Amino acid sequence: MRHLPRNVVLALLTVYIVWGSTYFGIQVALTSFPPLMMIGTRFVVAGGLLYAWMKWRGAPNPTLREWRDGGIIGVLMLSGGTGLTACAEQYVSSGLTAVFIACSPMILSSLSGLFGDWPRRQEWVGILAGFAGAVLLASDSTFAAEPVGLILLLAAILCWDVGSVLSQKKLKMAKGGMGFASEMLAGGVFLVIASLIRGESMTGPVTWQAVSAWVYLVVAGSLLAFSAYMYLLSKVPAGLAASYAYVNPVIAVALVSVMKYLRHTLLATVALPPESVQPVPAPRTMLLPEPRAWKTGAVEFAFVCETWTTPLPVPTKLSVPVDAK
């Protein structure tokens, strides 16, 4: 990455690290909040904050066309991408979801090629190598799915990738942060409406842990990482912008190791024998991948939940009930 501008490097690191770490935040937030409402309110708040910040700095309001185009992209990427994945993961195993999401950089690069921006040979080598690594990382998981789940998952990937390409090649959004705000507001409102139509209800009592996780998702996952991803789409080839799909699982695995170490250390510090720790029943929740970034790490992130909800010694596998992405 030494040949890349500093801002591009910082944006890549933000997407790699933050979206890789949001798996844990999502799982914690879902102990209190339903999935579509959690995602929708998170983007509405993030978009509103970004809009207010840009107005305070003197940015002009988007034109009607810019609102329209930003809304189309927001609905495609945030509502179609994340919302359809939420539905798909009721019928598709985590391992198969990870493999499907690893196809996203290839699809995104191919769509960009239709607009005359085909990846170079070295870029294709990197994309295929990343896909092979993602498949290998998920190879220990069960690949099971119902046809409707595969259709929904493919539609989710296409929505995300088509929205990404349109934001680069076709549609005209407002410049800078105002354009990102319009996307998040449109996509978030659409998801909130979908949640209300679906009749979602709270999944448990509201806890400070769940609220803190939701705040982290608003600030880090949406304001920072999503804005960084949209910036990358405007500055680098599509394959490089989508490379988070290969890096996020590694970050999730690293987080697993840290969480396990901290738990062992905490138990050792208080001299509490592992067998005295009572297991906490895991609620029926959903692993919700972040706009495209969450999904590849669904298998690996299962270990994070296991680390904090089961007594030591920690088992090597966990079957996580998945209701939505």
Short mmCIF file of C-alpha atoms in Angstrom, two decimals:
data_model
loop_
_atom_site.label_atom_id
_atom_site.label_comp_id
_atom_site.label_asym_id
_atom_site.label_seq_id
_atom_site.Cartn_x
_atom_site.Cartn_y
_atom_site.Cartn_z
CA MET A 1 0.00 0.00 0.00
CA ARG A 2 3.10 2.27 -0.11
CA HIS A 3 2.02 3.70 -3.48
CA LEU A 4 -1.43 4.68 -2.25
CA PRO A 5 -2.21 8.17 -0.94
CA ARG A 6 -2.29 8.50 2.83
CA ASN A 7 -6.04 9.20 2.93
CA VAL A 8 -6.74 6.01 0.96
CA VAL A 9 -4.57 3.96 3.31
CA LEU A 10 -6.37 5.42 6.34
CA ALA A 11 -9.76 4.71 4.75
CA LEU A 12 -8.77 1.10 4.00
CA LEU A 13 -7.54 0.54 7.55
CA THR A 14 -10.74 2.07 8.92
CA VAL A 15 -12.94 -0.27 6.87
CA TYR A 16 -10.75 -3.29 7.62
CA ILE A 17 -10.53 -2.80 11.37
CA VAL A 18 -13.85 -1.17 12.25
CA TRP A 19 -16.09 -3.41 10.13
CA GLY A 20 -14.12 -6.41 11.37
CA SER A 21 -14.80 -5.40 14.98
CA THR A 22 -18.51 -4.65 14.58
CA TYR A 23 -19.46 -8.35 14.75
CA PHE A 24 -19.23 -8.22 18.52
CA GLY A 25 -21.11 -4.93 18.73
CA ILE A 26 -23.91 -6.29 16.55
CA GLN A 27 -24.31 -9.41 18.65
CA VAL A 28 -24.45 -7.39 21.87
CA ALA A 29 -26.92 -4.85 20.44
CA LEU A 30 -29.21 -7.66 19.28
CA THR A 31 -29.73 -8.83 22.85
CA SER A 32 -32.08 -5.83 23.23
CA PHE A 33 -32.95 -4.48 19.78
CA PRO A 34 -34.60 -6.24 16.80
CA PRO A 35 -32.40 -6.46 13.70
CA LEU A 36 -34.05 -4.21 11.11
CA MET A 37 -34.91 -1.56 13.68
CA MET A 38 -31.37 -1.68 15.07
CA ILE A 39 -29.83 -1.22 11.63
CA GLY A 40 -32.34 1.39 10.52
CA THR A 41 -32.15 3.63 13.59
CA ARG A 42 -28.40 3.38 13.55
CA PHE A 43 -28.18 4.77 10.02
CA VAL A 44 -30.89 7.39 10.62
CA VAL A 45 -28.98 8.73 13.62
CA ALA A 46 -25.59 8.53 11.88
CA GLY A 47 -26.99 10.24 8.77
CA GLY A 48 -28.68 12.92 10.85
CA LEU A 49 -25.51 13.66 12.79
CA LEU A 50 -23.44 13.85 9.62
CA TYR A 51 -26.02 16.08 7.95
CA ALA A 52 -26.06 18.45 10.95
CA TRP A 53 -22.25 18.55 11.02
CA MET A 54 -22.03 19.38 7.31
CA LYS A 55 -24.66 22.12 7.66
CA TRP A 56 -22.76 23.58 10.62
CA ARG A 57 -19.69 23.73 8.39
CA GLY A 58 -21.66 25.62 5.76
CA ALA A 59 -22.27 22.84 3.21
CA PRO A 60 -25.23 23.49 0.89
CA ASN A 61 -28.28 21.25 0.97
CA PRO A 62 -28.39 18.51 -1.68
CA THR A 63 -30.46 19.33 -4.74
CA LEU A 64 -33.59 17.31 -5.45
CA ARG A 65 -31.66 15.21 -7.94
CA GLU A 66 -28.88 14.59 -5.39
CA TRP A 67 -31.45 13.56 -2.77
CA ARG A 68 -33.01 11.22 -5.31
CA ASP A 69 -29.72 9.64 -6.35
CA GLY A 70 -28.47 9.40 -2.76
CA GLY A 71 -31.77 7.81 -1.79
CA ILE A 72 -31.51 5.22 -4.56
CA ILE A 73 -28.01 4.26 -3.49
CA GLY A 74 -28.96 4.21 0.20
CA VAL A 75 -31.99 1.99 -0.39
CA LEU A 76 -29.97 -0.38 -2.58
CA MET A 77 -26.93 -0.68 -0.32
CA LEU A 78 -28.31 -0.28 3.18
CA SER A 79 -31.88 -1.50 2.82
CA GLY A 80 -31.45 -4.01 0.00
CA GLY A 81 -27.96 -5.15 0.94
CA THR A 82 -28.33 -5.48 4.70
CA GLY A 83 -32.09 -6.00 4.86
CA LEU A 84 -32.21 -8.88 2.36
CA THR A 85 -29.22 -10.51 4.01
CA ALA A 86 -31.10 -10.33 7.30
CA CYS A 87 -33.90 -12.30 5.70
CA ALA A 88 -31.56 -14.67 3.86
CA GLU A 89 -29.68 -15.83 6.93
CA GLN A 90 -32.85 -17.39 8.27
CA TYR A 91 -32.39 -20.03 5.56
CA VAL A 92 -28.64 -20.10 4.84
CA SER A 93 -25.84 -21.38 7.08
CA SER A 94 -23.12 -19.01 8.26
CA GLY A 95 -20.45 -20.86 6.29
CA LEU A 96 -22.31 -20.63 3.00
CA THR A 97 -23.09 -16.98 3.68
CA ALA A 98 -19.37 -16.31 4.16
CA VAL A 99 -18.56 -17.91 0.80
CA PHE A 100 -21.31 -15.98 -0.98
CA ILE A 101 -20.15 -12.68 0.47
CA ALA A 102 -16.60 -13.44 -0.59
CA CYS A 103 -17.93 -13.30 -4.16
CA SER A 104 -18.79 -9.63 -3.70
CA PRO A 105 -15.43 -8.21 -4.87
CA MET A 106 -15.62 -10.32 -8.05
CA ILE A 107 -19.17 -9.18 -8.78
CA LEU A 108 -18.34 -5.56 -8.00
CA SER A 109 -15.26 -5.63 -10.25
CA SER A 110 -17.26 -7.24 -13.07
CA LEU A 111 -20.01 -4.62 -12.79
CA SER A 112 -17.38 -1.89 -12.90
CA GLY A 113 -16.02 -3.54 -16.04
CA LEU A 114 -19.37 -3.07 -17.75
CA PHE A 115 -18.72 0.66 -17.42
CA GLY A 116 -15.26 0.27 -18.97
CA ASP A 117 -13.24 -0.08 -15.78
CA TRP A 118 -12.02 -3.69 -15.87
CA PRO A 119 -9.51 -4.81 -13.22
CA ARG A 120 -5.95 -5.44 -14.32
CA ARG A 121 -4.45 -8.93 -14.28
CA GLN A 122 -2.73 -8.38 -10.92
CA GLU A 123 -6.01 -7.20 -9.42
CA TRP A 124 -7.81 -10.33 -10.63
CA VAL A 125 -5.08 -12.46 -9.05
CA GLY A 126 -5.59 -10.67 -5.74
CA ILE A 127 -9.39 -10.98 -5.93
CA LEU A 128 -9.26 -14.72 -6.68
CA ALA A 129 -6.64 -15.32 -3.98
CA GLY A 130 -8.80 -13.50 -1.45
CA PHE A 131 -11.84 -15.54 -2.45
CA ALA A 132 -9.87 -18.78 -2.05
CA GLY A 133 -8.73 -17.67 1.39
CA ALA A 134 -12.29 -16.87 2.47
CA VAL A 135 -13.49 -20.28 1.28
CA LEU A 136 -10.65 -21.96 3.17
CA LEU A 137 -11.46 -20.00 6.33
CA ALA A 138 -15.10 -21.12 6.15
CA SER A 139 -14.35 -24.68 5.08
CA ASP A 140 -14.92 -26.16 8.54
CA SER A 141 -18.50 -24.89 8.59
CA THR A 142 -21.63 -26.61 7.35
CA PHE A 143 -22.83 -25.48 3.93
CA ALA A 144 -26.61 -25.75 4.13
CA ALA A 145 -29.32 -23.61 2.60
CA GLU A 146 -32.88 -23.48 1.33
CA PRO A 147 -33.48 -22.17 -2.22
CA VAL A 148 -35.28 -19.05 -1.00
CA GLY A 149 -32.31 -18.19 1.18
CA LEU A 150 -29.88 -18.44 -1.72
CA ILE A 151 -32.11 -16.19 -3.84
CA LEU A 152 -32.37 -13.59 -1.09
CA LEU A 153 -28.63 -13.70 -0.40
CA LEU A 154 -27.74 -13.29 -4.06
CA ALA A 155 -30.19 -10.40 -4.32
CA ALA A 156 -28.58 -8.77 -1.27
CA ILE A 157 -25.09 -9.01 -2.77
CA LEU A 158 -26.31 -7.63 -6.09
CA CYS A 159 -28.09 -4.74 -4.36
CA TRP A 160 -24.94 -3.80 -2.46
CA ASP A 161 -22.65 -4.10 -5.48
CA VAL A 162 -25.02 -2.39 -7.93
CA GLY A 163 -25.43 0.47 -5.46
CA SER A 164 -21.66 0.70 -5.07
CA VAL A 165 -21.10 0.86 -8.84
CA LEU A 166 -23.91 3.36 -9.45
CA SER A 167 -22.42 5.65 -6.82
CA GLN A 168 -19.20 5.62 -8.84
CA LYS A 169 -20.34 5.62 -12.43
CA LYS A 170 -23.90 6.77 -12.91
CA LEU A 171 -25.73 8.59 -10.15
CA LYS A 172 -24.79 12.03 -8.90
CA MET A 173 -24.80 12.47 -5.14
CA ALA A 174 -24.02 15.57 -3.16
CA LYS A 175 -20.32 16.13 -2.64
CA GLY A 176 -18.49 14.73 0.37
CA GLY A 177 -20.20 14.09 3.67
CA MET A 178 -23.53 15.54 2.57
CA GLY A 179 -23.82 12.79 -0.03
CA PHE A 180 -23.00 10.10 2.55
CA ALA A 181 -25.58 11.60 4.92
CA SER A 182 -28.32 11.48 2.28
CA GLU A 183 -27.55 7.79 1.65
CA MET A 184 -27.69 6.85 5.31
CA LEU A 185 -30.86 8.83 5.96
CA ALA A 186 -32.69 7.28 3.01
CA GLY A 187 -31.53 3.73 3.71
CA GLY A 188 -32.16 4.06 7.44
CA VAL A 189 -35.70 5.43 7.05
CA PHE A 190 -36.53 2.63 4.61
CA LEU A 191 -35.34 0.00 7.11
CA VAL A 192 -37.26 1.57 10.00
CA ILE A 193 -40.43 1.48 7.89
CA ALA A 194 -39.73 -2.15 6.99
CA SER A 195 -39.26 -2.95 10.69
CA LEU A 196 -42.60 -1.36 11.56
CA ILE A 197 -44.38 -3.20 8.76
CA ARG A 198 -42.79 -6.46 9.88
CA GLY A 199 -43.96 -5.81 13.45
CA GLU A 200 -40.58 -6.23 15.11
CA SER A 201 -40.42 -6.01 18.89
CA MET A 202 -37.61 -5.70 21.42
CA THR A 203 -35.63 -8.92 21.78
CA GLY A 204 -34.93 -8.35 25.48
CA PRO A 205 -34.66 -5.72 28.21
CA VAL A 206 -32.65 -2.63 27.28
CA THR A 207 -29.22 -2.88 28.92
CA TRP A 208 -26.31 -0.46 29.04
CA GLN A 209 -24.23 -3.01 27.15
CA ALA A 210 -26.69 -3.11 24.25
CA VAL A 211 -27.02 0.68 24.17
CA SER A 212 -23.23 1.08 24.24
CA ALA A 213 -22.88 -1.39 21.38
CA TRP A 214 -25.52 0.49 19.37
CA VAL A 215 -23.68 3.78 19.94
CA TYR A 216 -20.43 2.15 18.80
CA LEU A 217 -22.16 0.94 15.63
CA VAL A 218 -23.50 4.44 14.95
CA VAL A 219 -20.18 6.21 15.45
CA ALA A 220 -17.61 3.65 14.28
CA GLY A 221 -19.56 1.37 11.97
CA SER A 222 -21.64 4.01 10.17
CA LEU A 223 -20.10 7.47 10.54
CA LEU A 224 -16.51 6.30 10.17
CA ALA A 225 -16.43 3.00 8.28
CA PHE A 226 -19.33 3.47 5.87
CA SER A 227 -18.16 6.98 4.99
CA ALA A 228 -14.64 5.59 4.49
CA TYR A 229 -15.99 2.90 2.16
CA MET A 230 -17.89 5.43 0.05
CA TYR A 231 -14.72 7.54 -0.13
CA LEU A 232 -12.78 4.50 -1.34
CA LEU A 233 -15.32 3.84 -4.08
CA SER A 234 -14.60 7.30 -5.44
CA LYS A 235 -10.81 6.98 -5.26
CA VAL A 236 -9.65 3.40 -5.92
CA PRO A 237 -10.59 0.40 -8.12
CA ALA A 238 -13.71 -1.47 -7.03
CA GLY A 239 -11.76 -4.63 -6.21
CA LEU A 240 -9.55 -2.80 -3.72
CA ALA A 241 -12.51 -1.01 -2.13
CA ALA A 242 -14.27 -4.37 -1.66
CA SER A 243 -11.19 -6.12 -0.26
CA TYR A 244 -12.62 -5.66 3.24
CA ALA A 245 -14.61 -8.84 2.53
CA TYR A 246 -11.35 -10.79 2.83
CA VAL A 247 -9.75 -8.86 5.71
CA ASN A 248 -12.72 -8.57 8.09
CA PRO A 249 -12.75 -12.29 9.01
CA VAL A 250 -9.10 -12.03 10.07
CA ILE A 251 -9.95 -9.09 12.32
CA ALA A 252 -12.88 -11.06 13.75
CA VAL A 253 -10.61 -14.03 14.50
CA ALA A 254 -8.08 -11.73 16.17
CA LEU A 255 -10.86 -10.27 18.29
CA VAL A 256 -11.85 -13.80 19.30
CA SER A 257 -8.35 -14.46 20.59
CA VAL A 258 -8.31 -11.23 22.57
CA MET A 259 -11.72 -11.90 24.13
CA LYS A 260 -10.72 -15.42 25.13
CA TYR A 261 -7.49 -14.18 26.65
CA LEU A 262 -9.28 -11.46 28.61
CA ARG A 263 -11.81 -13.93 29.96
CA HIS A 264 -9.14 -16.37 31.07
CA THR A 265 -7.19 -13.52 32.66
CA LEU A 266 -10.24 -12.19 34.49
CA LEU A 267 -11.09 -15.60 35.92
CA ALA A 268 -7.50 -16.13 37.00
CA THR A 269 -7.39 -12.69 38.65
CA VAL A 270 -10.43 -13.29 40.83
CA ALA A 271 -9.36 -16.89 41.47
CA LEU A 272 -12.67 -18.19 40.24
CA PRO A 273 -12.59 -21.82 39.14
CA PRO A 274 -13.95 -22.28 35.63
CA GLU A 275 -16.42 -24.93 36.70
CA SER A 276 -18.12 -22.47 39.05
CA VAL A 277 -19.16 -20.19 36.22
CA GLN A 278 -22.74 -20.87 35.22
CA PRO A 279 -23.50 -20.75 31.50
CA VAL A 280 -25.75 -17.96 30.28
CA PRO A 281 -28.40 -19.14 27.83
CA ALA A 282 -27.85 -17.51 24.48
CA PRO A 283 -30.91 -15.58 23.27
CA ARG A 284 -32.41 -16.35 19.91
CA THR A 285 -30.71 -13.63 17.93
CA MET A 286 -29.37 -13.06 14.47
CA LEU A 287 -25.88 -12.52 13.16
CA LEU A 288 -26.35 -9.36 11.14
CA PRO A 289 -23.47 -8.65 8.77
CA GLU A 290 -22.61 -4.87 8.43
CA PRO A 291 -23.18 -3.53 5.01
CA ARG A 292 -21.15 -6.17 3.32
CA ALA A 293 -18.42 -6.13 5.80
CA TRP A 294 -20.00 -8.25 8.55
CA LYS A 295 -20.94 -11.24 6.55
CA THR A 296 -17.73 -12.94 5.66
CA GLY A 297 -16.82 -13.32 9.32
CA ALA A 298 -20.07 -14.89 10.50
CA VAL A 299 -18.48 -18.29 11.08
CA GLU A 300 -15.45 -16.98 12.91
CA PHE A 301 -17.43 -14.53 15.02
CA ALA A 302 -19.46 -17.38 16.49
CA PHE A 303 -16.44 -17.98 18.72
CA VAL A 304 -16.74 -14.50 20.22
CA CYS A 305 -20.27 -15.20 21.41
CA GLU A 306 -19.13 -18.58 22.71
CA THR A 307 -16.28 -17.01 24.65
CA TRP A 308 -18.59 -14.80 26.72
CA THR A 309 -21.65 -17.00 27.08
CA THR A 310 -20.23 -20.40 28.06
CA PRO A 311 -18.12 -21.61 31.00
CA LEU A 312 -14.50 -22.54 30.55
CA PRO A 313 -13.04 -24.59 29.04
CA VAL A 314 -14.29 -22.96 25.84
CA PRO A 315 -15.57 -25.48 23.28
CA THR A 316 -13.99 -25.44 19.84
CA LYS A 317 -17.29 -25.12 18.00
CA LEU A 318 -20.55 -23.33 18.53
CA SER A 319 -23.81 -23.58 16.68
CA VAL A 320 -25.26 -20.08 16.71
CA PRO A 321 -28.98 -19.67 16.03
CA VAL A 322 -29.15 -17.32 13.08
CA ASP A 323 -32.38 -15.60 12.25
CA ALA A 324 -31.18 -12.75 10.05
CA LYS A 325 -28.10 -11.01 8.81
#
